[in-house]
Short mmCIF file of N, CA, C and O in Angstrom, two decimals:
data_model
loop_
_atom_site.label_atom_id
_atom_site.label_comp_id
_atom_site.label_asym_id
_atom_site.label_seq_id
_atom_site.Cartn_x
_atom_site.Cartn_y
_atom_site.Cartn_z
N UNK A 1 -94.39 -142.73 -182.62
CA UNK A 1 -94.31 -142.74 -181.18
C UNK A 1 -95.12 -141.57 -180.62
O UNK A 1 -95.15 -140.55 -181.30
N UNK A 2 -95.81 -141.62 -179.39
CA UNK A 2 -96.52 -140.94 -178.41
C UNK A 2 -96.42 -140.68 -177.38
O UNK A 2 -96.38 -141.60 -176.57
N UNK A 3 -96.34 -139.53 -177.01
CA UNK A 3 -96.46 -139.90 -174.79
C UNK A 3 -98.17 -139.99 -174.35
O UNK A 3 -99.24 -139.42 -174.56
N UNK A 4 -97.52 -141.24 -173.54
CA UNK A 4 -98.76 -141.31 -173.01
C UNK A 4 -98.76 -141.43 -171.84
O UNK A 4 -98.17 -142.44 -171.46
N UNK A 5 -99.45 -140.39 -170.57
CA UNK A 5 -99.17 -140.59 -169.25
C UNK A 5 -98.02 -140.89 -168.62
O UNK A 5 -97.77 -141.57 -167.62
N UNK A 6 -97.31 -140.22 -169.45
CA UNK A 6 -95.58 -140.01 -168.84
C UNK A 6 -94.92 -141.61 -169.86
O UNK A 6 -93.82 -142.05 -169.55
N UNK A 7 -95.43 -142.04 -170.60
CA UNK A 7 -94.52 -142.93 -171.15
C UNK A 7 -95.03 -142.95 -172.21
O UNK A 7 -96.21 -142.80 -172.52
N UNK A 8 -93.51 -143.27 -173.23
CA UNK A 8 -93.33 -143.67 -174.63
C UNK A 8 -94.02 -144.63 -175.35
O UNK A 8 -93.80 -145.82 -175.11
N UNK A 9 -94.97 -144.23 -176.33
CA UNK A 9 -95.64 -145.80 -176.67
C UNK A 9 -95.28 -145.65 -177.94
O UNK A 9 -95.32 -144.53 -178.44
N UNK A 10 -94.87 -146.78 -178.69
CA UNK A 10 -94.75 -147.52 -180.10
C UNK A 10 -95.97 -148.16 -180.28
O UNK A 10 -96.46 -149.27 -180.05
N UNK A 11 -96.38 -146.79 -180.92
CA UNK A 11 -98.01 -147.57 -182.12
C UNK A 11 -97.97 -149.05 -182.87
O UNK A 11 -98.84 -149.91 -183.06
N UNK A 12 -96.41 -148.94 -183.26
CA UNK A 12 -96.09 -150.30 -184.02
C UNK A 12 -96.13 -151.65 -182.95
O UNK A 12 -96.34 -152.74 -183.47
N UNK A 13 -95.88 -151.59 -181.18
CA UNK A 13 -95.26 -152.34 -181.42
C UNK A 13 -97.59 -152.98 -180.50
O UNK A 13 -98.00 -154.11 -180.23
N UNK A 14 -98.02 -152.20 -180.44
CA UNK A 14 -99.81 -152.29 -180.36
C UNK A 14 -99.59 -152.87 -181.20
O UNK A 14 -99.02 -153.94 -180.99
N UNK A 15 -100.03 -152.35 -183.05
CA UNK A 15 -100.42 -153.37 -183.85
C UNK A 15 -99.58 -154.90 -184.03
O UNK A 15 -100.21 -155.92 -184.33
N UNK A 16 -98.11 -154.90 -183.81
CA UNK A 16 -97.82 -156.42 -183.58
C UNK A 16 -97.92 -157.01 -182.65
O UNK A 16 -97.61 -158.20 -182.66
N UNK A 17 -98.50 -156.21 -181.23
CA UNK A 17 -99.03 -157.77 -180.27
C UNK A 17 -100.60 -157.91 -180.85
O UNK A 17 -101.09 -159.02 -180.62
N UNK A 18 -101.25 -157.23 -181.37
CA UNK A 18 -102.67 -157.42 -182.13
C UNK A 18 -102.64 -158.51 -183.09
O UNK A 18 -103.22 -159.57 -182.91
N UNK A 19 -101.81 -158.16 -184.30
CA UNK A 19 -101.52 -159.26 -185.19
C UNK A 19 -100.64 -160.69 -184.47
O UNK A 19 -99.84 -161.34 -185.15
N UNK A 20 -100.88 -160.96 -183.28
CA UNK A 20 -100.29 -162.10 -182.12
C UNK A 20 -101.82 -162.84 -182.33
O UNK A 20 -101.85 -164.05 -182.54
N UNK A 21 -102.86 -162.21 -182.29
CA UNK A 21 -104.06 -162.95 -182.22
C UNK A 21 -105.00 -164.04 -183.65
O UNK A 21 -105.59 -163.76 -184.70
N UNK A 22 -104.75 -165.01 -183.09
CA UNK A 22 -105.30 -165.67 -184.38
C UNK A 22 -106.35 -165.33 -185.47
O UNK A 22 -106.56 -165.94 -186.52
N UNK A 23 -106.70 -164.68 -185.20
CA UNK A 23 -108.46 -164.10 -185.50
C UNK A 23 -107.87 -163.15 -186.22
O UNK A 23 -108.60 -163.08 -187.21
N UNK A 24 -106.98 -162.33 -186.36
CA UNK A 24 -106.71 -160.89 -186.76
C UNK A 24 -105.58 -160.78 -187.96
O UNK A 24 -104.37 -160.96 -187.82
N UNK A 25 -106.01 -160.58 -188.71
CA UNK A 25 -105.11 -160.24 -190.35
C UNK A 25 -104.39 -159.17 -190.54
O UNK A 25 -103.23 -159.12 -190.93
N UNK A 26 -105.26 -158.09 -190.21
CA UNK A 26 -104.02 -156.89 -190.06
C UNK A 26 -104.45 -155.90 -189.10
O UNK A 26 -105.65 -155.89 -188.81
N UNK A 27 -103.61 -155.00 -188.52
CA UNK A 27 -104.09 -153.94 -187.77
C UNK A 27 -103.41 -152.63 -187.96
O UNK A 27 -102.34 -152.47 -188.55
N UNK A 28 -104.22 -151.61 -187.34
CA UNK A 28 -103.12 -150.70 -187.15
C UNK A 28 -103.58 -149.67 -186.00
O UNK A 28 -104.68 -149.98 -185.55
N UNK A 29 -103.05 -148.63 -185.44
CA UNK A 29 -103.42 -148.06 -184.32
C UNK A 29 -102.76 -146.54 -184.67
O UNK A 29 -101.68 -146.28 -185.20
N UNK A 30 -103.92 -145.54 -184.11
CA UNK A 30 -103.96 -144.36 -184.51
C UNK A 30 -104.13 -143.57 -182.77
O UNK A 30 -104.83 -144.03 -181.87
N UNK A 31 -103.30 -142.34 -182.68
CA UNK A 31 -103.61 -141.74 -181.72
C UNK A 31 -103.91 -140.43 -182.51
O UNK A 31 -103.68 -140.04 -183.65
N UNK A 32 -104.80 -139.69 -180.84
CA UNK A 32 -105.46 -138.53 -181.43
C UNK A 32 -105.64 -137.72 -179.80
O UNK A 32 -106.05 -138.20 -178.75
N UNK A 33 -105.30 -136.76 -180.02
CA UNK A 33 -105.31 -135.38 -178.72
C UNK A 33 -106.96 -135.90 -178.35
O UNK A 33 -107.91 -136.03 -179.12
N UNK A 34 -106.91 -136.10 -177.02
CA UNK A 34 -107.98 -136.27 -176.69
C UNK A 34 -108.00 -134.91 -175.02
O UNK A 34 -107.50 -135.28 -173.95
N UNK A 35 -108.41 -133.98 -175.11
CA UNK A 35 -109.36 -132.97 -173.86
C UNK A 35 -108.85 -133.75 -172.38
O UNK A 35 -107.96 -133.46 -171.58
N UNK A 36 -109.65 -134.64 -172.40
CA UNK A 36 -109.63 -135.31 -171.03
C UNK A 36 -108.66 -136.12 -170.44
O UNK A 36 -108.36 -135.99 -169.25
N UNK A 37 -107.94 -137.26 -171.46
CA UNK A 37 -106.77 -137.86 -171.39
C UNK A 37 -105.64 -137.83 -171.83
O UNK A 37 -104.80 -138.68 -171.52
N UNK A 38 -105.34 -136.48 -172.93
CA UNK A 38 -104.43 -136.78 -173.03
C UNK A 38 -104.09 -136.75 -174.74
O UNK A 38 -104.03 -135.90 -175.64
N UNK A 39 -103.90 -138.43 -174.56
CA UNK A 39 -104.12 -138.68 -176.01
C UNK A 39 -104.75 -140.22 -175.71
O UNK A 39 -104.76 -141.01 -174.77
N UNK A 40 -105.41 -140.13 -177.37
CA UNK A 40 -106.45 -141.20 -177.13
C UNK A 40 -105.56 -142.01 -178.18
O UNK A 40 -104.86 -141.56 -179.09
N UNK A 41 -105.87 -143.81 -177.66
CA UNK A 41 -105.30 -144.41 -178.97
C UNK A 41 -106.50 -145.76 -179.26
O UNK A 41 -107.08 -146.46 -178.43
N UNK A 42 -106.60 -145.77 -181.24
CA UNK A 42 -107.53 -146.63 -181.32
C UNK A 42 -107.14 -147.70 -182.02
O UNK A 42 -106.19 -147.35 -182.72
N UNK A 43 -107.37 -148.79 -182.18
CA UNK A 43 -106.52 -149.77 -183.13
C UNK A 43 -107.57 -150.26 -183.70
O UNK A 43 -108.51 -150.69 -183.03
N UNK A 44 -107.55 -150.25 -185.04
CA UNK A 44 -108.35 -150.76 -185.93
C UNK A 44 -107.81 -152.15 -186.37
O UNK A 44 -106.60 -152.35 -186.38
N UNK A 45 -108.75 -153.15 -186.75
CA UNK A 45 -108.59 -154.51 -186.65
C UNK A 45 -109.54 -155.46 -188.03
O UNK A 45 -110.72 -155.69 -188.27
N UNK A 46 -108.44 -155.73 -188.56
CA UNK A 46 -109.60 -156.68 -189.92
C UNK A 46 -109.46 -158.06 -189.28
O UNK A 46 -108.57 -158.30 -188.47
N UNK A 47 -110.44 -159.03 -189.71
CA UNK A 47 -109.96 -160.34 -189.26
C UNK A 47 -109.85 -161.24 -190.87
O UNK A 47 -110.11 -161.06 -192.06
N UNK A 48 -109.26 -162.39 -189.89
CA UNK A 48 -108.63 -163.59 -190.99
C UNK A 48 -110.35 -163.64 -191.52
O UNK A 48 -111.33 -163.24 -190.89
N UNK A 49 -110.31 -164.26 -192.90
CA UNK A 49 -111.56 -164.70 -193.72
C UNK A 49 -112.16 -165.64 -193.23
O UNK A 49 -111.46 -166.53 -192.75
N UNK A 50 -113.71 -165.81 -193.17
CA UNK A 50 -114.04 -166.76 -191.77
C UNK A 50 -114.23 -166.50 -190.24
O UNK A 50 -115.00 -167.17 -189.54
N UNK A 51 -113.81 -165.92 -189.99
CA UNK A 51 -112.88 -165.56 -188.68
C UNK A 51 -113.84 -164.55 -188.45
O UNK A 51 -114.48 -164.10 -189.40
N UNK A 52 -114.07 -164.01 -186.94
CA UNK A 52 -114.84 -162.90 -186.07
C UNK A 52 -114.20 -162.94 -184.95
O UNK A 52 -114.11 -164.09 -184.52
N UNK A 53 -113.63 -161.98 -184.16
CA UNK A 53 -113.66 -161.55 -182.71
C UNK A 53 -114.31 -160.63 -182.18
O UNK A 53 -114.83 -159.75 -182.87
N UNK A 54 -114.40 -160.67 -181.06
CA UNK A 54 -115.16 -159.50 -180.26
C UNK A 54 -114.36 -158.74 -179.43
O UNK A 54 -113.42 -159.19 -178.78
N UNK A 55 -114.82 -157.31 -179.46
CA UNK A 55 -113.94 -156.14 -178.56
C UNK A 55 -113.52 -156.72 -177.59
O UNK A 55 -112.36 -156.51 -177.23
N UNK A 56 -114.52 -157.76 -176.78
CA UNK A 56 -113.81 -157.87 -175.23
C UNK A 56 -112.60 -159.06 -175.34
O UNK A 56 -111.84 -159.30 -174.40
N UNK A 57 -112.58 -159.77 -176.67
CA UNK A 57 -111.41 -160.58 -176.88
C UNK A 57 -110.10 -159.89 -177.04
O UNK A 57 -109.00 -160.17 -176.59
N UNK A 58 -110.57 -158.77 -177.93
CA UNK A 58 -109.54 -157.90 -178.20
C UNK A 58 -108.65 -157.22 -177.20
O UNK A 58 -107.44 -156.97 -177.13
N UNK A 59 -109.81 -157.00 -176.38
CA UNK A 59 -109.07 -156.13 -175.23
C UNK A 59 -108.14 -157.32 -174.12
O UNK A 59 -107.00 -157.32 -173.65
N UNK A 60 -109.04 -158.01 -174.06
CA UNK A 60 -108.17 -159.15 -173.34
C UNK A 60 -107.02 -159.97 -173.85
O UNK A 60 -105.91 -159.99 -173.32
N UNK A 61 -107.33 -160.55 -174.76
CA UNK A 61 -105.95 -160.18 -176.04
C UNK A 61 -105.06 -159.18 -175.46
O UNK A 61 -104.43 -159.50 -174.46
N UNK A 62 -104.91 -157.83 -176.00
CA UNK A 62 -104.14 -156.04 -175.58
C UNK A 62 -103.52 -156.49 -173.84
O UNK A 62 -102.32 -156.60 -173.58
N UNK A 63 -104.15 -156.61 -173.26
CA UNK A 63 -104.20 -156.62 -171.79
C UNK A 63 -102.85 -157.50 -171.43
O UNK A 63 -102.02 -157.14 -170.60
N UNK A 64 -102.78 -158.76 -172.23
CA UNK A 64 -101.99 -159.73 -171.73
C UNK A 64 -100.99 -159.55 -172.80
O UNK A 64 -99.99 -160.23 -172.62
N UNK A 65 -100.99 -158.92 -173.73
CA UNK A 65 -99.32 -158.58 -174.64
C UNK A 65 -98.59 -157.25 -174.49
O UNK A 65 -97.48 -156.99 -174.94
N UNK A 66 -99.43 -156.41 -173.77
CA UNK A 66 -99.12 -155.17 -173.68
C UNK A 66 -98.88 -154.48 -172.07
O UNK A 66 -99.48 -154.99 -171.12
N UNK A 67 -98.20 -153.61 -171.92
CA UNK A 67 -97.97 -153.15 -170.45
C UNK A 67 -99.62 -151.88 -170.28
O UNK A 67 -99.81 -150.86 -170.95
N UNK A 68 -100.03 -152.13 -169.79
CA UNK A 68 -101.44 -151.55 -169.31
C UNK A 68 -101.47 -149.95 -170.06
O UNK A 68 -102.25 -149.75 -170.99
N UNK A 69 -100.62 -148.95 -169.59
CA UNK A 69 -100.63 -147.42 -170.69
C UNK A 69 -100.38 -147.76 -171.65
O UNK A 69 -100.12 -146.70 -172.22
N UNK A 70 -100.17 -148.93 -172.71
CA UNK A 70 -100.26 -149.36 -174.18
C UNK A 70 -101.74 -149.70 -174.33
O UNK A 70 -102.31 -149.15 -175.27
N UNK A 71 -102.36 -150.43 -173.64
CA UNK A 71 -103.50 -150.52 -174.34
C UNK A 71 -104.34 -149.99 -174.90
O UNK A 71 -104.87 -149.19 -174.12
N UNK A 72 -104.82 -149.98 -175.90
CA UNK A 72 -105.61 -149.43 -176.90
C UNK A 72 -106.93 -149.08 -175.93
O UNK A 72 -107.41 -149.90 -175.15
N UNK A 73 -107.47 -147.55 -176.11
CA UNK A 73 -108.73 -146.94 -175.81
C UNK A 73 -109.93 -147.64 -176.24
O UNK A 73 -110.74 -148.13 -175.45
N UNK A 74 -110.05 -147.69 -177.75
CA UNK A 74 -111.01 -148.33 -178.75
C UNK A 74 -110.71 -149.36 -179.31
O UNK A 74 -109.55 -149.75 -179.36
N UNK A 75 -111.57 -149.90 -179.77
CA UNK A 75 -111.14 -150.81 -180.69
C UNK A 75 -112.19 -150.78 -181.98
O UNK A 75 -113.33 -150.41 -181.67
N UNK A 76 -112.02 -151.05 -183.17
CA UNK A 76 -112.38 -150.96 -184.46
C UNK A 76 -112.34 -152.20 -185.29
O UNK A 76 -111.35 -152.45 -185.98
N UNK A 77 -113.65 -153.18 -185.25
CA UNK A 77 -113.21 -153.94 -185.96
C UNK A 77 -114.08 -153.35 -187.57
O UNK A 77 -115.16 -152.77 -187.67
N UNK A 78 -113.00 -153.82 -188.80
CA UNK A 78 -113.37 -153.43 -190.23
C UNK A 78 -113.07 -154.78 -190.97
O UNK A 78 -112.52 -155.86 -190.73
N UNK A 79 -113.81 -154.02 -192.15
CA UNK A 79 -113.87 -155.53 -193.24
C UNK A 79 -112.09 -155.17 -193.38
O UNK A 79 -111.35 -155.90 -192.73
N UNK A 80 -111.53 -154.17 -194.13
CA UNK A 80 -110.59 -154.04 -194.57
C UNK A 80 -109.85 -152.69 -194.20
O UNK A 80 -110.54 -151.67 -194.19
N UNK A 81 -108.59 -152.60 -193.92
CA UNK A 81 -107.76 -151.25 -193.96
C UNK A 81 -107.98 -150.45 -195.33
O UNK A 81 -108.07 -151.03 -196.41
N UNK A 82 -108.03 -149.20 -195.21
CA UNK A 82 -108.04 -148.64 -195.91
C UNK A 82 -106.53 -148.25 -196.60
O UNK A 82 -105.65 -147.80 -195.87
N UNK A 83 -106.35 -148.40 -197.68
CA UNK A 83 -105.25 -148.40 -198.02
C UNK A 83 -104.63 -147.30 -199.41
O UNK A 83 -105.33 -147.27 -200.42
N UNK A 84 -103.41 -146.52 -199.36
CA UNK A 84 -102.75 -145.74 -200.39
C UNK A 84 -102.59 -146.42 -201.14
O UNK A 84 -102.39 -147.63 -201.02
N UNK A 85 -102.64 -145.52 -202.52
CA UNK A 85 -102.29 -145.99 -203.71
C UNK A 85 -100.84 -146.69 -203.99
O UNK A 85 -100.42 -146.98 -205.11
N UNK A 86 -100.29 -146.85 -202.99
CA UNK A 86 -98.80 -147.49 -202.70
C UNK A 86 -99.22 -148.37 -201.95
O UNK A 86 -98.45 -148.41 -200.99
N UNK A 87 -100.32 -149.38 -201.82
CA UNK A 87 -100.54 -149.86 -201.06
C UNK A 87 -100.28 -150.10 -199.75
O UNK A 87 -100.23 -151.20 -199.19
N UNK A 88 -100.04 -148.58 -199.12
CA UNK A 88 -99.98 -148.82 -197.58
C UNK A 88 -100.91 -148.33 -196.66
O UNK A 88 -101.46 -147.30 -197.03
N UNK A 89 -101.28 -148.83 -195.43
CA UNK A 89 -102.32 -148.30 -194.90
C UNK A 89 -102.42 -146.87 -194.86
O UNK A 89 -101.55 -146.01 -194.75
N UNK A 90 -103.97 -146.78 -194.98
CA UNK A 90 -104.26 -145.41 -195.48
C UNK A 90 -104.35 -144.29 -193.55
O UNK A 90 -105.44 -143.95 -193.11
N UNK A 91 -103.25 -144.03 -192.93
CA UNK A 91 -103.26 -143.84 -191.31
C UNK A 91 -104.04 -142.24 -191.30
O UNK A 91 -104.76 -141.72 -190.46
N UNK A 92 -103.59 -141.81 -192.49
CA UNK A 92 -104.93 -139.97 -192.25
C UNK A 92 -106.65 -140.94 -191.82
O UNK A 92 -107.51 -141.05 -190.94
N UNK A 93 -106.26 -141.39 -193.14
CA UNK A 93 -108.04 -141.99 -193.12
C UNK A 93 -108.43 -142.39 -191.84
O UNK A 93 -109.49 -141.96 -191.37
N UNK A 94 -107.72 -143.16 -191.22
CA UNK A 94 -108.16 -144.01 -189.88
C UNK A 94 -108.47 -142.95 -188.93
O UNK A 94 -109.44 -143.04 -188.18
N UNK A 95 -107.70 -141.94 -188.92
CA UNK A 95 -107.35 -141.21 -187.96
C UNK A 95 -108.77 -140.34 -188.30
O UNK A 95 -109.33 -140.08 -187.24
N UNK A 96 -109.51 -139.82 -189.44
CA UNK A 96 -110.82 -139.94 -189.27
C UNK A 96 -111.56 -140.07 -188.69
O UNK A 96 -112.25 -139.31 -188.01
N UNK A 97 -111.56 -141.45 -188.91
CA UNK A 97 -112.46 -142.94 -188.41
C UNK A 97 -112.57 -142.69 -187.02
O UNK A 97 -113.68 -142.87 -186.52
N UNK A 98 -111.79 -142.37 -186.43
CA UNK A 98 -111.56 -142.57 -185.08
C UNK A 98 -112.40 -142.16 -184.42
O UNK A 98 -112.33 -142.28 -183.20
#
């Protein structure tokens, strides 16, 4: 969890209206102290095999599952999450990426 502009956001509950979108296999979403706003948040995005979306789907997608200070800053589409040797997403790494 994060504040963002005076409200509580669940990173988790970004990546499950993301994984709402047909196109999209897994996600996950990373915030990071951003100077100007605050905090910045980015959600990284693999898609189903076959499958391509585009940022502005994404965002429009975000827009209509999410209350507007949830929506994701960036968006990241990747072949694959990077992932721990426990196979769970690898969230330092992303947070990198960002």
């Amino acid at each position: 969890m994060v504040k963002r502009r005076g409200y509580r956001v669940e990173l988790g509950e970004i990546e499950a209206a993301l994984l709402r979108h047909p196109d999209i296999r897994e996600s996950a979403a990373v915030a990071a102290l951003d100077e100007d706003s605050g905090v910045r948040i980015t959600a990284f995005v693999s898609c189903q095999p076959g499958r391509a979306t585009s940022i502005i789907g994404l965002k429009t997608h975000a827009s209509q599952h999410l209350p507007p200070y949830m929506v994701p800053d960036r968006f990241k589409v990747v072949d694959a999450l990077p992932r721990t040797s426990t196979d769970k997403i690898d969230l330092q790494r992303l947070k990198v990426m960002a």
